[in-house]
XYZ file of C-alpha atoms in Angstrom:
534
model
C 113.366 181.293 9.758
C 114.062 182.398 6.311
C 113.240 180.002 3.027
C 116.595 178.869 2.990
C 116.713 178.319 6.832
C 113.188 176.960 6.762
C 113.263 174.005 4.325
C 116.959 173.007 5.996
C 114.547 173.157 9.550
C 111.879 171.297 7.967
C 113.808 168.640 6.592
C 116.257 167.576 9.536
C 115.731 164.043 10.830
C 115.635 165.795 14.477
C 112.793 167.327 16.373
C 113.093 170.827 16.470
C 110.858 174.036 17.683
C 111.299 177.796 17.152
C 110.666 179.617 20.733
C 109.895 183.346 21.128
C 111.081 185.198 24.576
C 107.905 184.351 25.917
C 108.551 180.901 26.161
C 105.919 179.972 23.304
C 106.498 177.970 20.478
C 106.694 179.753 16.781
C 107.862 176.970 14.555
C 108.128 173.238 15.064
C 109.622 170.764 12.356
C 108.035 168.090 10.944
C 110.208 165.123 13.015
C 108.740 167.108 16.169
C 105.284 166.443 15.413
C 105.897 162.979 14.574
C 108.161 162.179 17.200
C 105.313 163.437 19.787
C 102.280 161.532 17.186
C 100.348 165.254 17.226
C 98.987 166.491 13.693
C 100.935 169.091 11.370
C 100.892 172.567 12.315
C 99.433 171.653 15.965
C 102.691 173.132 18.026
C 103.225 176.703 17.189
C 101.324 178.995 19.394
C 101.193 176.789 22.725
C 103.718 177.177 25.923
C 107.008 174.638 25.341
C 105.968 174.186 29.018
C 103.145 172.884 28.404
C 104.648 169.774 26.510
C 104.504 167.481 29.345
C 105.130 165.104 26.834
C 108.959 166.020 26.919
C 108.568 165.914 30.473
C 108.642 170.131 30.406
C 106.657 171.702 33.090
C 106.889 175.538 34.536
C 107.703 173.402 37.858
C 110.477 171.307 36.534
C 112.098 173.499 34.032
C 112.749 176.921 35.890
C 115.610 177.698 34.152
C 114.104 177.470 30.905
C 112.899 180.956 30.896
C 116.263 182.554 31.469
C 117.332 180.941 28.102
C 114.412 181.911 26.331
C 115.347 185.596 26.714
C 119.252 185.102 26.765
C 119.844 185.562 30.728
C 121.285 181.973 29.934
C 123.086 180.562 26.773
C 121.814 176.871 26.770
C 120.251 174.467 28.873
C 120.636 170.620 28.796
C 118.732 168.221 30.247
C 117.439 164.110 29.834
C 114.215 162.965 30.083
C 112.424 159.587 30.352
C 109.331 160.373 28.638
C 106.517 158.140 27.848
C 106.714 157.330 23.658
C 103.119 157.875 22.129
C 103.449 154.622 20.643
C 104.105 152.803 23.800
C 106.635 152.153 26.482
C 109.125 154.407 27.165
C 111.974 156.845 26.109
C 115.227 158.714 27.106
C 115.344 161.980 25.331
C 118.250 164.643 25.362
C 116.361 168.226 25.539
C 118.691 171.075 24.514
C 117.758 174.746 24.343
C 119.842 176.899 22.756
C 119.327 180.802 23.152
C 119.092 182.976 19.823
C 120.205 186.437 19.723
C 119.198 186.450 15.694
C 115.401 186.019 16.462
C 115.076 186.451 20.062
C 114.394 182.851 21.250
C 115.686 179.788 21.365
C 116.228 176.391 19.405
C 115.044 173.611 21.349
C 116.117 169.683 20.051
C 114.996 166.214 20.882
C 117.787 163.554 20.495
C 116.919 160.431 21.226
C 119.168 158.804 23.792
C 117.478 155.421 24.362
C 120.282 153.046 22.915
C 122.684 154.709 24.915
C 120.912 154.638 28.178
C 120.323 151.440 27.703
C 124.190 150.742 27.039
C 124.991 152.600 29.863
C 122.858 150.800 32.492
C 124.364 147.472 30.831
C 127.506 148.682 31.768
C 127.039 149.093 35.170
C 124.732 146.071 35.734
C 128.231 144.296 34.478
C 129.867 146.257 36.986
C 128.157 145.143 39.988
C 127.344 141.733 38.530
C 129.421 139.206 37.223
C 127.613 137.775 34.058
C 128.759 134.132 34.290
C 127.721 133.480 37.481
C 125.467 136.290 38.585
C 126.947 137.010 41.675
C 128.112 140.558 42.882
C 131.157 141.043 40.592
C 134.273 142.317 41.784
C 133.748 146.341 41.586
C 130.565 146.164 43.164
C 131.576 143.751 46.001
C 134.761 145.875 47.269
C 131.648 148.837 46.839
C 129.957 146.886 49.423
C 132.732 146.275 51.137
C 133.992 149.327 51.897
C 130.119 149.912 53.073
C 130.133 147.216 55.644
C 133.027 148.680 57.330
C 132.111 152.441 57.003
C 128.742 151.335 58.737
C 130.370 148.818 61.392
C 133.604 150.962 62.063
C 130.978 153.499 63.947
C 129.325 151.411 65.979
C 131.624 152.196 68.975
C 134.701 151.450 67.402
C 133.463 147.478 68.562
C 131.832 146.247 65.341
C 133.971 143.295 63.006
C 133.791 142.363 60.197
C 134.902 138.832 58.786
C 136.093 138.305 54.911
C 136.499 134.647 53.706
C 137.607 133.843 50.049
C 137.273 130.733 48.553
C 139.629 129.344 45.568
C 139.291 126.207 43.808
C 141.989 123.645 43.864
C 143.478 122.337 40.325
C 140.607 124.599 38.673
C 143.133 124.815 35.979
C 143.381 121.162 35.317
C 139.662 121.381 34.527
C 140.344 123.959 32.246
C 142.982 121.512 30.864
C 140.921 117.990 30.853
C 137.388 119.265 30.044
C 137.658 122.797 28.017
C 136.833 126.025 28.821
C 133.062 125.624 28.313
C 133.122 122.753 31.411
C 135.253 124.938 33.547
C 132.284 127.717 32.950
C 129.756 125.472 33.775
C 131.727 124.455 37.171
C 132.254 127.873 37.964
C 128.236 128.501 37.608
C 127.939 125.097 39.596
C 129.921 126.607 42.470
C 128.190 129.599 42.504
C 125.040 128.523 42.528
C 125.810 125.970 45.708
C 127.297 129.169 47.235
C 123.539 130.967 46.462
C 121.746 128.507 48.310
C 124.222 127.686 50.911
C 124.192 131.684 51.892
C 121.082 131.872 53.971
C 121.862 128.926 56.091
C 125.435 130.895 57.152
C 123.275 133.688 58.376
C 125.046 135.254 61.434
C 123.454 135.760 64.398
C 122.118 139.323 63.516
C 120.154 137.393 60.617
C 122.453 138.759 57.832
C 122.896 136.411 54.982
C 126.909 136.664 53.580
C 127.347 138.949 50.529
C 128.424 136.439 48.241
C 130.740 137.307 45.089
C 133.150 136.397 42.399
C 136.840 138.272 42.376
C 137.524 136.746 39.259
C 138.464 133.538 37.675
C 137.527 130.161 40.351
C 137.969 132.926 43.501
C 134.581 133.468 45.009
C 134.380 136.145 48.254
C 131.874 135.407 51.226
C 131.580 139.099 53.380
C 130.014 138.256 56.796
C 128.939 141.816 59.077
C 128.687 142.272 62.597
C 130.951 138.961 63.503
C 131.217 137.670 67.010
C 134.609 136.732 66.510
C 137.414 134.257 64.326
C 135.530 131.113 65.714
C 132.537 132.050 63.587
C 134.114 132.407 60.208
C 136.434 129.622 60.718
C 133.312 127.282 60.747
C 131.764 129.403 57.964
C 134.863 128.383 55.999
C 134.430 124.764 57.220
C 130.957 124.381 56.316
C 131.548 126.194 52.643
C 134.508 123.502 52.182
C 132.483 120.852 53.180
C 129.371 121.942 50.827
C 131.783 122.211 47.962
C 133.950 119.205 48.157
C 130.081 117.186 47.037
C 130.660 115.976 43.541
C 129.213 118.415 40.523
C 127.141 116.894 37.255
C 128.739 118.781 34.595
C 127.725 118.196 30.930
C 127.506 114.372 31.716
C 130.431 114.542 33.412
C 130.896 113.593 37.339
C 133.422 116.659 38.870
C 134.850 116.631 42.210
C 136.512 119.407 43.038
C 137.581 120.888 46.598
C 138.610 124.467 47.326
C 141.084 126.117 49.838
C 139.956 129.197 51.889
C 141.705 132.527 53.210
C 139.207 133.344 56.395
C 140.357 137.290 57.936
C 138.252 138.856 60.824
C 138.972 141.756 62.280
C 137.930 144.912 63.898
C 136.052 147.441 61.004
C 137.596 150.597 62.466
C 140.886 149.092 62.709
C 141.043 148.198 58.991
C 140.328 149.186 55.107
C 138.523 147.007 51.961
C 142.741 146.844 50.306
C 143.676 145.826 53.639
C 141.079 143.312 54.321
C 141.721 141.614 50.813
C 145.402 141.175 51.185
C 145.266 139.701 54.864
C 142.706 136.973 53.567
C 144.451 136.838 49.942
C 147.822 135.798 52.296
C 145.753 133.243 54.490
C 144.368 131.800 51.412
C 148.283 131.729 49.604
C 148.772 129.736 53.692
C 145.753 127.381 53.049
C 147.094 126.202 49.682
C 150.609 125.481 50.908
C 149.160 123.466 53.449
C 147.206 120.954 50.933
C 144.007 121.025 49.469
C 140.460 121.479 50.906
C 141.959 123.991 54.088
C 141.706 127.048 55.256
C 143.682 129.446 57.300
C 142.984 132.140 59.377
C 145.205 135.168 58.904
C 147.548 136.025 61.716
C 149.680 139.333 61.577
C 152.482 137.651 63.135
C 152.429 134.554 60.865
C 152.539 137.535 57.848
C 155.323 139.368 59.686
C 157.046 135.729 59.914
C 156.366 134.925 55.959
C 158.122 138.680 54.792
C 161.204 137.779 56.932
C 161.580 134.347 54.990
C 161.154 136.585 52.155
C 164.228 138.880 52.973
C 166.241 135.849 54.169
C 165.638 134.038 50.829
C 166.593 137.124 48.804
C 169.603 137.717 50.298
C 170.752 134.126 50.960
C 173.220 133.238 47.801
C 174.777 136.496 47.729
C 175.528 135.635 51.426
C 177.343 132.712 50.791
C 179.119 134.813 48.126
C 179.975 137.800 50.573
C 181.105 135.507 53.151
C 178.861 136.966 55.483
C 178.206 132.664 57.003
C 180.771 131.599 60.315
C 181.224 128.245 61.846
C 181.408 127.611 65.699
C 182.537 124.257 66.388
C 180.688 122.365 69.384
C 182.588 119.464 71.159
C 181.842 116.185 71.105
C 182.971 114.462 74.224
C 182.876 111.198 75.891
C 180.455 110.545 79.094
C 182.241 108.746 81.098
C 185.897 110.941 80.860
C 185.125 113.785 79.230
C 187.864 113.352 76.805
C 187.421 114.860 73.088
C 186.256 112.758 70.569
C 185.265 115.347 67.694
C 183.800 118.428 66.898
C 180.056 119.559 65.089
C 180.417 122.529 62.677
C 177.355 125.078 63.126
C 176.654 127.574 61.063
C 176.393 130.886 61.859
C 174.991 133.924 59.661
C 176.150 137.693 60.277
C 173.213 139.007 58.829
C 174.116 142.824 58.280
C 169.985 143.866 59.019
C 169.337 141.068 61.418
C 172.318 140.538 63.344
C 174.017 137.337 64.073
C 171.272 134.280 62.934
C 171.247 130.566 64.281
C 170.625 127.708 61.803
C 166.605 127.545 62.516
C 166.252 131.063 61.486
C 167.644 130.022 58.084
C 167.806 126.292 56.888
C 164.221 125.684 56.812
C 164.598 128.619 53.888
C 167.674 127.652 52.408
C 165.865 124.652 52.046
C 162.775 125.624 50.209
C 164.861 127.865 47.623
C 167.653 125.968 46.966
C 170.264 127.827 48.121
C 171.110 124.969 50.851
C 173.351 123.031 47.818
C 175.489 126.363 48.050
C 175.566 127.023 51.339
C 175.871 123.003 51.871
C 179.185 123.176 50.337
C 180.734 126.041 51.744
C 180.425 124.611 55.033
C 182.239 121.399 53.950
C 184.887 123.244 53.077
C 185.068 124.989 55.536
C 184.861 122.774 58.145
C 187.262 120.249 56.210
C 189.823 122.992 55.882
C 189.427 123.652 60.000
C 189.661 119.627 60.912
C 192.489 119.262 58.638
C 194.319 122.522 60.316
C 194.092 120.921 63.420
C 195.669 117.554 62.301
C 198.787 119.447 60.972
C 198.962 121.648 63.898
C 199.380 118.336 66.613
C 201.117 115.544 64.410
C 201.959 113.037 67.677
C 198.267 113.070 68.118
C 194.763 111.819 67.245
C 192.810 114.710 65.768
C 189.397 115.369 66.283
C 186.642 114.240 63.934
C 184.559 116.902 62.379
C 180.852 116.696 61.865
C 178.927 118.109 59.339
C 174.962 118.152 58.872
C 173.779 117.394 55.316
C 169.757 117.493 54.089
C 167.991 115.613 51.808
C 167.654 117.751 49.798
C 171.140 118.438 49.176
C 171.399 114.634 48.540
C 168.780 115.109 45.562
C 170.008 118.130 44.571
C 173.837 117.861 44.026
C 176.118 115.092 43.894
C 177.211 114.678 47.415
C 179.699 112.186 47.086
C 181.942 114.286 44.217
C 181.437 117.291 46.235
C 182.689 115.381 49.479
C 185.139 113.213 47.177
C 186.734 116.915 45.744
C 187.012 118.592 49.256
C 188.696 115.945 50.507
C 191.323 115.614 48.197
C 191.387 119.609 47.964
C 192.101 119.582 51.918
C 193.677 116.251 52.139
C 191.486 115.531 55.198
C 191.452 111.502 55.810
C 187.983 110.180 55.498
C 188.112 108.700 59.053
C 187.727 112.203 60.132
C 184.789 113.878 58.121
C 181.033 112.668 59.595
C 178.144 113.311 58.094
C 174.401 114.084 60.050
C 171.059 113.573 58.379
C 168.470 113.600 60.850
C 166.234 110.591 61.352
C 163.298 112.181 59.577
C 164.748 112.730 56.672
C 166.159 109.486 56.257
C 163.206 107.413 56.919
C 161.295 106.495 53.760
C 163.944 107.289 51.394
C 165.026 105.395 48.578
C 167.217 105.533 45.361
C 169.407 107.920 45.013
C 170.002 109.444 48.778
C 170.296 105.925 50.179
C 172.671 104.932 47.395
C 174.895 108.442 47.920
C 174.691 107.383 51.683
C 176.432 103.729 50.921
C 179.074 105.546 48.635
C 180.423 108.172 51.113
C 180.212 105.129 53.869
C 182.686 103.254 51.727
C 184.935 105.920 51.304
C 185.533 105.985 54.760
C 183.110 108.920 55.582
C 181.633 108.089 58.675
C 177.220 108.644 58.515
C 175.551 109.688 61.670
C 171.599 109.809 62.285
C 170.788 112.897 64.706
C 167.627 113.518 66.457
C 167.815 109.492 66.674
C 163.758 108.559 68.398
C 161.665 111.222 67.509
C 160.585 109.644 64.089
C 159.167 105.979 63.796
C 162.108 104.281 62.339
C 163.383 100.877 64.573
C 166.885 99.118 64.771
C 165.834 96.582 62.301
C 165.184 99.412 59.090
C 168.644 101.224 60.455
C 170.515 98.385 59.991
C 169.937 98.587 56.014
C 171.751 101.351 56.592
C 175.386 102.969 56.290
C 175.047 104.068 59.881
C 178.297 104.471 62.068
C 176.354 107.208 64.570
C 172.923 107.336 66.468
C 172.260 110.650 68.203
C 169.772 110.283 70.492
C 167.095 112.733 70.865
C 167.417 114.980 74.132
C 164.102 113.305 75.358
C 165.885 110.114 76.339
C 168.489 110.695 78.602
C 166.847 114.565 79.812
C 166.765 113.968 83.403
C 169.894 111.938 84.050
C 172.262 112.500 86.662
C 175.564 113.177 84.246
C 178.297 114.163 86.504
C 181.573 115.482 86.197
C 183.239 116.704 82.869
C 180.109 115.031 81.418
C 177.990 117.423 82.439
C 175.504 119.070 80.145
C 177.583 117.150 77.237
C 176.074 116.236 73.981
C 175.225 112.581 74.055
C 176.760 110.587 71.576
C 176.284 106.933 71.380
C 175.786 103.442 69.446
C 179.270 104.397 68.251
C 181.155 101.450 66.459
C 184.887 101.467 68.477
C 186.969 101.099 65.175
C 185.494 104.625 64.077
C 185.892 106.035 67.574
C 189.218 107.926 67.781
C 191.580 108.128 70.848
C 191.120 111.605 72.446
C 193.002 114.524 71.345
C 195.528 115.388 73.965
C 196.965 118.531 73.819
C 194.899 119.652 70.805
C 193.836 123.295 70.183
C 190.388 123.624 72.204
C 187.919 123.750 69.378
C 185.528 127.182 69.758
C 182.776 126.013 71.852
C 179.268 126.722 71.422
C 175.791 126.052 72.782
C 173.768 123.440 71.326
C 171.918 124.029 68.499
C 168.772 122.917 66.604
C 170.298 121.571 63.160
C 172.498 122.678 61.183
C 173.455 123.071 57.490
């Protein structure tokens, strides 16, 4: 280069060389010479190729010679190159053709801090650096491995998934700080480490072991002989983990729930595979604490019904989309009408026409039971009391209603029945109420004191599904109980003839509350029995 060009060249903090078409070196700066430790002056005049301290070589660097006479524009490449003073380098080589001298510029930049950055980066990917498992992105890596490599094998090799989730983590969080929950979740993981080769499968393969995030940990178990064999993984891990952990002088115990998924590798995918065992693992903590469940397609099917159903239950009762059927209730030995139940019905506009089981059980867990609770009053109040106007010379029938628990904690029964009454100017004599024995059994407070408040009203209280719990005569009688509905198990089997047959059995029935039967009354709409009703 020129003066100018020349002291700029010589004073730049990066290595630089001058190279002629031939490929040898003309001029070389001073950072050159000290970043390869050679003496002043010693570069110009030798091959670039023959700096096999950059790694350069006429075997390694063929397309160095096509920039050197402008065949090429540049050429980039890195280099781990042994540093004169010891250890190692990454170096950025860039060759830059010249038209103004014919040659090239050739620069060192030394990439070593961000190598080094970079390979951090992905040792953080594939570990997690609290607890030095396989983190999450390289785990669902090997995950999709395992099943490319096991879906080939005929189409016949599994693969089984379990993850792991600590119960009430969060309270530890809460209780202890942060810093204790970190040292649990290290505790954990480090039980898991030397748990792992013991779980071998019989192939000999240890399971990959990782952490999803937060107190989730992932166990990935190839070439499975079936469910059976991660179900007692699962049991075994529980087991292990339920043993109390020393944590910063503290004594922890702590018990996990687990989501255990095997299935076939060709038949499934690594997002696939993670949401069946995230759903068995939602199943396992529903159920309690230290479970697990194994995932079931049908039982998921089942769950994303419920789902629908719950959505669309409130603006149901709002629609008016919910019918009653009214069952007799009739005396054994005559036949002659005593009352009515009211049974819900929903015209589902999807579905189609849905008994109570399909629904309650939902209703139930959302809510929505207080609303649909009270329509059916109401209705059913309005129906009885239609009847009573319609044949004034004669006894009415008595129309049953099923109530929950839950609608006894949840709204005030008694105003609601107190309102509809007076609203429909139904007598109390002819309004009964169902609980079933199970939910009666055990309670206290409030229900029980709602129970001896419609009873004095006049509301008559009826237990159905009387024998199937553990309750006995002497615990009923602390109760407002005018009805027992015996269970179908006791009298299945007995020779009921005449207009009794196949009737509901009704017993225990006190005779003041039992009404005369309805001659000449409009024939309720009959129905087949069934299971319990809102």
């Amino acid at each position: 280069p020129d003066a100018p060009h020349r002291a700029a060249f010589d004073a730049a903090p990066l290595p630089m060389a001058l190279v002629d078409e031939a490929g040898t070196i003309t001029a070389a700066n001073p950072a050159l010479h000290d970043y390869l430790a050679l003496p002043a002056a010693s570069l110009p005049g030798r091959p670039l190729t023959h700096l096999t301290a950059l790694g350069l070589t006429p075997h390694t660097a063929p397309g160095l010679p096509e920039v050197f006479t402008g065949r090429r524009h540049h050429l980039v490449c890195t280099r781990r190159i042994a540093s004169p003073r010891g250890g190692e380098t990454w170096a950025e080589l860039r060759l830059e053709h010249l038209a103004s001298v014919r040659g090239a510029l050739l620069t060192v930049r030394d990439t070593s801090l961000g190598h080094d950055l970079r390979a951090r980066l992905r040792t953080a990917e594939r570990e997690d650096p609290l607890t030095r498992l396989a983190g999450r992105a390289h785990f669902l890596d090997r995950l999709a491995d395992t099943l490319e490599e096991h879906g080939l094998r005929g189409g016949r090799g599994r693969v089984g998934l379990c993850v792991l989730g600590l119960d009430g983590f969060r309270h530890v969080n809460t209780a202890h700080g942060h810093l204790v929950g970190d040292h649990l979740l290290r505790a954990v993981a480090a039980r898991l480490a030397r748990l792992a080769p013991l779980l071998a499968s019989a192939h000999g393969e240890a399971p990959v072991l990782a952490r999803l995030g937060g107190d989730e940990f992932a166990l990935l178990v190839g070439e499975t002989t079936g469910p059976g064999q991660l179900t007692e993984l699962a049991a075994t891990v529980l087991r292990e983990l339920r043993e109390p952990y020393d944590i910063a002088g503290r004594r922890l115990a702590v018990s996990a729930s687990a989501g255990v998924a095997e299935l076939r590798a060709r038949e499934t995918s690594p997002a696939e595979l993670l949401r069946a065992v995230t759903t068995a693992l939602g199943w396992a903590k529903a159920e309690g604490r230290g479970r697990w469940a194994l995932f079931d397609s049908a039982r998921r099917e089942d769950g994303a019904h419920q789902d629908l159903l719950a959505t669309a239950l409130r603006p149901a009762v709002r629609d008016g989309e919910f019918e009653l059927e009214y069952q007799p209730l009739v005396a054994l030995a005559d036949g002659t009408l005593h009352g009515v139940e009211a049974l819900v019905r929903w015209r589902h506009p999807r579905f189609g026409r849905l008994a109570p089981n399909r629904f309650i059980d939902v209703a139930e867990r959302d809510g929505s039971i207080v609303e649909l609770g009270r329509w059916v009053l109401r209705t059913a109040c309005a129906q009885a009391r239609s009847w009573q106007l319609a044949r004034p010379g004669a006894r009415p029938p008595y129309v049953s209603v099923n109530v929950t628990v839950r609608q006894l904690w949840d709204s005030d029964v008694v105003a609601d029945v107190a309102d509809v009454l007076a609203e429909t100017r139904l007598p109390p004599s002819l309004l009964q109420l169902e609980l079933t024995e199970s939910e009666v059994v055990g309670q206290t407070g409030r229900p029980l004191r709602a129970l001896q408040e419609l009873s004095d009203m006049g509301v008559r209280i009826a237990i159905d599904d009387f024998g199937t719990g553990y309750s006995n005569l002497s615990y009923l009688s602390r109760l407002p109980v005018s009805v027992l509905k015996l269970d179908g198990s006791f009298v299945r089997g007995f020779p009921f003839t005449g207009a009794a047959q196949g009737a509901k059995a009704q017993g225990a029935e006190t005779p003041e509350a039992e009404p005369p039967a309805a001659t000449g009354a409009p024939a309720p709409r009959a129905a087949t029995p069934a299971p319990r009703a809102a």
